[in-house]
CSV table of C-alpha atoms in Angstrom, one decimal:
chain,number,residue,atom,x,y,z
A,6,UNK,CA,1.4,-50.4,-13.4
A,7,UNK,CA,4.5,-48.4,-12.5
A,8,UNK,CA,4.3,-46.8,-15.9
A,9,UNK,CA,0.8,-45.6,-15.3
A,10,UNK,CA,1.7,-44.1,-11.9
A,11,UNK,CA,4.7,-42.3,-13.5
A,12,UNK,CA,2.4,-40.9,-16.2
A,13,UNK,CA,-0.1,-39.7,-13.6
A,14,UNK,CA,2.6,-38.0,-11.5
A,15,UNK,CA,4.0,-36.3,-14.6
A,16,UNK,CA,0.5,-35.0,-15.5
A,17,UNK,CA,0.0,-33.7,-12.0
A,18,UNK,CA,3.4,-32.0,-11.9
A,19,UNK,CA,2.6,-30.3,-15.1
A,20,UNK,CA,-0.8,-29.1,-13.8
A,21,UNK,CA,0.7,-27.8,-10.5
A,22,UNK,CA,3.5,-26.0,-12.5
A,23,UNK,CA,0.8,-24.3,-14.6
A,24,UNK,CA,-1.2,-23.3,-11.5
A,25,UNK,CA,1.9,-21.9,-9.7
A,26,UNK,CA,2.9,-19.9,-12.8
A,27,UNK,CA,-0.6,-18.4,-12.9
A,28,UNK,CA,-0.5,-16.6,-9.6
A,29,UNK,CA,2.2,-14.2,-8.4
A,30,UNK,CA,2.7,-12.7,-5.0
A,31,UNK,CA,0.9,-9.7,-6.4
A,32,UNK,CA,-2.0,-7.4,-5.4
A,33,UNK,CA,-4.1,-5.7,-8.0
A,34,UNK,CA,-6.4,-2.9,-7.1
A,35,UNK,CA,-9.0,-0.8,-8.8
A,36,UNK,CA,-9.3,2.6,-7.3
A,37,UNK,CA,-12.6,3.8,-8.7
A,38,UNK,CA,-13.5,6.1,-5.8
A,39,UNK,CA,-12.4,9.7,-5.5
A,40,UNK,CA,-13.1,10.0,-1.8
A,41,UNK,CA,-10.4,10.8,0.8
A,42,UNK,CA,-11.4,8.0,3.1
A,43,UNK,CA,-11.6,5.3,0.4
A,44,UNK,CA,-8.3,6.3,-1.3
A,45,UNK,CA,-6.6,6.4,2.1
A,46,UNK,CA,-7.8,2.8,2.7
A,47,UNK,CA,-6.5,1.8,-0.7
A,48,UNK,CA,-3.1,3.4,-0.1
A,49,UNK,CA,-2.8,1.8,3.4
A,50,UNK,CA,-3.6,-1.7,2.0
A,51,UNK,CA,-1.2,-1.1,-0.9
A,52,UNK,CA,1.7,0.0,1.2
A,53,UNK,CA,1.0,-2.7,3.7
A,54,UNK,CA,1.2,-5.3,0.9
A,55,UNK,CA,4.5,-3.8,-0.3
A,56,UNK,CA,5.8,-4.5,3.2
A,57,UNK,CA,5.1,-8.1,2.5
A,58,UNK,CA,7.3,-7.8,-0.6
A,59,UNK,CA,4.2,-8.2,-2.8
A,60,UNK,CA,4.2,-6.5,-6.1
A,61,UNK,CA,1.3,-3.9,-6.0
A,62,UNK,CA,-0.5,-2.6,-9.0
A,63,UNK,CA,-3.1,0.1,-8.6
A,64,UNK,CA,-5.5,0.9,-11.5
A,65,UNK,CA,-7.0,4.4,-11.0
A,66,UNK,CA,-10.2,4.9,-12.9
A,67,UNK,CA,-13.2,7.2,-13.0
A,68,UNK,CA,-13.4,9.5,-9.9
A,69,UNK,CA,-10.1,8.1,-8.6
A,70,UNK,CA,-8.1,9.7,-11.4
A,71,UNK,CA,-8.7,13.2,-10.0
A,72,UNK,CA,-6.6,12.3,-6.9
A,73,UNK,CA,-3.6,11.9,-9.2
A,74,UNK,CA,-3.7,15.5,-10.5
A,75,UNK,CA,-0.8,17.7,-9.7
A,76,UNK,CA,-2.2,21.1,-8.3
A,77,UNK,CA,0.8,22.9,-9.8
A,78,UNK,CA,0.4,21.6,-13.3
A,79,UNK,CA,-2.2,22.4,-16.0
A,80,UNK,CA,-3.2,20.5,-19.1
A,81,UNK,CA,-2.9,22.1,-22.5
A,82,UNK,CA,-5.4,22.2,-25.4
A,83,UNK,CA,-8.6,21.5,-23.4
A,84,UNK,CA,-12.1,22.2,-24.8
A,85,UNK,CA,-14.9,23.9,-22.9
A,86,UNK,CA,-16.3,20.8,-21.3
A,87,UNK,CA,-12.9,19.5,-20.2
A,88,UNK,CA,-12.1,22.9,-18.6
A,89,UNK,CA,-15.5,22.8,-16.8
A,90,UNK,CA,-14.8,19.3,-15.5
A,91,UNK,CA,-11.3,20.3,-14.5
A,92,UNK,CA,-12.8,23.2,-12.4
A,93,UNK,CA,-15.4,21.0,-10.7
A,94,UNK,CA,-13.3,18.0,-9.9
A,95,UNK,CA,-10.8,18.0,-7.0
A,96,UNK,CA,-7.3,19.0,-8.1
A,97,UNK,CA,-5.1,16.4,-6.5
A,98,UNK,CA,-4.9,14.2,-3.4
A,99,UNK,CA,-4.9,17.3,-1.1
A,100,UNK,CA,-8.4,18.3,-2.4
A,101,UNK,CA,-10.4,15.1,-2.3
A,102,UNK,CA,-13.3,15.0,0.2
A,103,UNK,CA,-14.8,12.5,2.6
A,104,UNK,CA,-17.4,10.2,1.2
A,105,UNK,CA,-19.6,10.9,4.3
A,106,UNK,CA,-19.9,13.8,6.7
A,107,UNK,CA,-18.1,16.2,4.4
A,108,UNK,CA,-20.5,19.0,5.5
A,109,UNK,CA,-19.3,21.6,3.0
A,110,UNK,CA,-15.7,20.7,3.7
A,111,UNK,CA,-15.9,21.0,7.4
A,112,UNK,CA,-15.9,17.2,8.0
A,113,UNK,CA,-12.9,16.8,5.7
A,114,UNK,CA,-10.8,19.4,7.4
A,115,UNK,CA,-11.8,18.0,10.8
A,116,UNK,CA,-10.7,14.4,9.8
A,117,UNK,CA,-7.4,15.8,8.4
A,118,UNK,CA,-6.6,17.5,11.7
A,119,UNK,CA,-7.6,14.3,13.6
A,120,UNK,CA,-5.4,12.3,11.2
A,121,UNK,CA,-2.5,14.6,11.9
A,122,UNK,CA,-3.0,14.3,15.7
A,123,UNK,CA,-3.1,10.5,15.4
A,124,UNK,CA,0.1,10.5,13.2
A,125,UNK,CA,-1.8,9.0,10.2
A,126,UNK,CA,0.0,10.0,7.0
A,127,UNK,CA,-1.8,12.3,4.6
A,128,UNK,CA,-2.7,11.1,1.1
A,129,UNK,CA,0.1,13.1,-0.4
A,130,UNK,CA,2.6,11.4,2.0
A,131,UNK,CA,1.1,8.0,1.2
A,132,UNK,CA,1.6,8.5,-2.5
A,133,UNK,CA,5.3,9.5,-1.9
A,134,UNK,CA,5.8,6.3,0.2
A,135,UNK,CA,4.0,4.2,-2.4
A,136,UNK,CA,6.4,5.5,-5.0
A,137,UNK,CA,9.4,4.7,-2.9
A,138,UNK,CA,8.1,1.2,-2.3
A,139,UNK,CA,7.8,0.6,-6.1
A,140,UNK,CA,4.1,0.4,-6.2
A,141,UNK,CA,2.9,0.7,-9.8
A,142,UNK,CA,0.1,3.2,-10.6
A,143,UNK,CA,-1.9,2.8,-13.8
A,144,UNK,CA,-4.4,5.4,-14.9
A,145,UNK,CA,-7.3,4.5,-17.0
A,146,UNK,CA,-7.0,6.3,-20.3
A,147,UNK,CA,-10.7,6.3,-21.0
A,148,UNK,CA,-11.5,7.9,-17.6
A,149,UNK,CA,-8.9,10.6,-18.2
A,150,UNK,CA,-10.5,11.4,-21.6
A,151,UNK,CA,-14.0,11.6,-19.9
A,152,UNK,CA,-12.8,13.9,-17.2
A,153,UNK,CA,-10.7,15.8,-19.7
A,154,UNK,CA,-7.4,15.2,-17.9
A,155,UNK,CA,-4.1,15.3,-19.7
A,156,UNK,CA,-1.1,13.2,-18.9
A,157,UNK,CA,1.0,16.3,-18.3
A,158,UNK,CA,-1.2,17.4,-15.4
A,159,UNK,CA,-0.7,14.2,-13.4
A,160,UNK,CA,1.7,13.9,-10.4
A,161,UNK,CA,5.4,13.1,-10.7
A,162,UNK,CA,5.4,9.5,-9.7
A,163,UNK,CA,8.2,6.9,-10.5
A,164,UNK,CA,6.0,4.1,-11.8
A,165,UNK,CA,3.0,5.8,-13.5
A,166,UNK,CA,1.5,4.7,-16.8
A,167,UNK,CA,-1.7,5.5,-18.7
A,168,UNK,CA,-3.4,2.3,-20.0
A,169,UNK,CA,-6.6,0.5,-20.5
A,170,UNK,CA,-8.7,-2.3,-19.0
A,171,UNK,CA,-6.7,-5.0,-20.7
A,172,UNK,CA,-3.7,-4.1,-18.6
A,173,UNK,CA,-5.7,-4.3,-15.4
A,174,UNK,CA,-7.1,-7.6,-16.3
A,175,UNK,CA,-3.7,-9.1,-17.2
A,176,UNK,CA,-2.4,-7.9,-13.9
A,177,UNK,CA,-5.4,-9.0,-11.9
A,178,UNK,CA,-5.4,-12.5,-13.6
A,179,UNK,CA,-2.0,-13.3,-12.2
A,180,UNK,CA,-2.5,-11.6,-8.8
A,181,UNK,CA,-3.3,-13.5,-5.5
A,182,UNK,CA,-5.5,-10.6,-4.3
A,183,UNK,CA,-7.8,-8.3,-6.3
A,184,UNK,CA,-9.7,-5.4,-4.8
A,185,UNK,CA,-12.1,-2.8,-6.0
A,186,UNK,CA,-12.3,0.3,-4.0
B,13,UNK,CA,11.9,-14.8,25.3
B,14,UNK,CA,11.1,-13.4,28.7
B,15,UNK,CA,10.8,-9.7,29.3
B,16,UNK,CA,14.1,-9.8,31.3
B,17,UNK,CA,15.9,-11.5,28.5
B,18,UNK,CA,14.6,-9.0,26.0
B,19,UNK,CA,15.6,-6.1,28.1
B,20,UNK,CA,19.2,-7.4,28.2
B,21,UNK,CA,19.3,-8.1,24.5
B,22,UNK,CA,21.6,-5.9,22.4
B,23,UNK,CA,19.8,-4.9,19.2
B,24,UNK,CA,21.8,-4.4,16.0
B,25,UNK,CA,19.4,-1.7,14.9
B,26,UNK,CA,16.7,0.3,16.6
B,27,UNK,CA,14.0,2.0,14.6
B,28,UNK,CA,11.7,4.6,16.3
B,29,UNK,CA,8.3,4.6,14.6
B,30,UNK,CA,6.4,6.2,17.5
B,31,UNK,CA,5.5,9.2,15.3
B,32,UNK,CA,3.5,7.1,12.9
B,33,UNK,CA,0.2,5.2,12.8
B,34,UNK,CA,-0.7,2.1,10.8
B,35,UNK,CA,1.0,1.3,8.4
B,36,UNK,CA,4.0,3.4,9.5
B,37,UNK,CA,5.6,1.0,12.0
B,38,UNK,CA,5.3,-1.9,9.5
B,39,UNK,CA,6.9,0.1,6.7
B,40,UNK,CA,9.6,1.3,9.1
B,41,UNK,CA,10.3,-2.3,10.1
B,42,UNK,CA,10.4,-3.4,6.5
B,43,UNK,CA,12.9,-0.7,5.6
B,44,UNK,CA,15.1,-1.4,8.6
B,45,UNK,CA,15.1,-5.1,8.0
B,46,UNK,CA,16.6,-4.5,4.6
B,47,UNK,CA,19.5,-2.6,6.3
B,48,UNK,CA,20.6,-5.4,8.7
B,49,UNK,CA,22.1,-8.8,8.1
B,50,UNK,CA,20.7,-12.3,8.5
B,51,UNK,CA,20.5,-13.3,12.2
B,52,UNK,CA,20.7,-9.8,13.4
B,53,UNK,CA,18.2,-8.3,15.8
B,54,UNK,CA,15.9,-5.4,15.0
B,55,UNK,CA,14.1,-3.4,17.7
B,56,UNK,CA,11.0,-1.3,16.8
B,57,UNK,CA,9.5,1.4,18.9
B,58,UNK,CA,5.8,1.8,18.3
B,59,UNK,CA,3.0,3.8,20.0
B,60,UNK,CA,0.4,2.1,17.7
B,61,UNK,CA,-1.6,-0.6,19.5
B,62,UNK,CA,-2.1,-2.6,16.3
B,63,UNK,CA,1.6,-3.0,15.7
B,64,UNK,CA,1.7,-5.6,18.5
B,65,UNK,CA,-0.5,-7.9,16.5
B,66,UNK,CA,0.7,-6.9,13.1
B,67,UNK,CA,4.5,-7.3,13.4
B,68,UNK,CA,4.4,-10.9,14.7
B,69,UNK,CA,2.0,-11.8,11.8
B,70,UNK,CA,4.3,-10.1,9.3
B,71,UNK,CA,7.4,-11.8,10.8
B,72,UNK,CA,5.7,-15.2,10.4
B,73,UNK,CA,4.8,-14.6,6.8
B,74,UNK,CA,8.3,-13.2,5.9
B,75,UNK,CA,10.1,-16.0,7.8
B,76,UNK,CA,11.7,-13.7,10.4
B,77,UNK,CA,11.7,-14.8,14.1
B,78,UNK,CA,9.6,-12.6,16.4
B,79,UNK,CA,11.3,-12.5,19.8
B,80,UNK,CA,8.7,-10.6,21.9
B,81,UNK,CA,7.7,-7.3,23.3
B,82,UNK,CA,8.6,-5.0,26.2
B,83,UNK,CA,5.9,-2.6,27.3
B,84,UNK,CA,7.1,0.9,28.2
B,85,UNK,CA,4.9,3.7,29.6
B,86,UNK,CA,3.6,5.1,26.4
B,87,UNK,CA,4.9,2.8,23.8
B,88,UNK,CA,6.0,-0.8,23.0
B,89,UNK,CA,9.4,-2.2,22.1
B,90,UNK,CA,9.2,-5.1,19.6
B,91,UNK,CA,12.1,-7.4,19.0
B,92,UNK,CA,12.7,-9.5,15.9
B,93,UNK,CA,15.5,-11.5,14.4
B,94,UNK,CA,16.0,-11.4,10.6
B,95,UNK,CA,15.9,-14.7,8.8
């Protein structure tokens, strides 16, 4: 009888150990959107999570990648289509627009001045804070290829890597929280 | 702690986050808490309403002791003890 109990306890301990090893105090985020409002929300959640000592990993894909361009840098060896895309897409976090009420840029500049008045950090400042907090940024390689962006035109950021969906999935699988923005 | 007790408390560190909105005060608190020792008292100034709810929640999760708030005219003083 005792032996059976001991066996069951050992089995349960092994299962709990496995479960605990599976989830880290980690937040994984997909930043798909390239809108000012949505990226701002993503950055606020990310930095907030970092205040909780959570490891934060942000996977920037599709429209989101444009926010990571450095306005002072240019990519080399682009073809015609890539150049066109490069012209049409916002060049960096300072150029992304509101998802609603943009009104030819009027809404965006209005919200930026309201943000300033309310002491809300700008996207550029948020990226700087995120870097200081050790937040990891992954950029989807496929999206960069589609948009025609080059690694050398992306912002200087301490923890920035170009990778694929497998990296996101590996991170997300061991995270307590996963978000798609 | 009562407001009177808090007012008489000597903080080991004061961080002024009145110039920032969410998540500024929280990030300021996190940074400052890393600069004080265990059992020491941190005081945060915030003009952001949400901070009054956020900091106690954060303290609870991080294991720090939230001591209370003192309301000033245009801002709040929040007191916490590092675990």
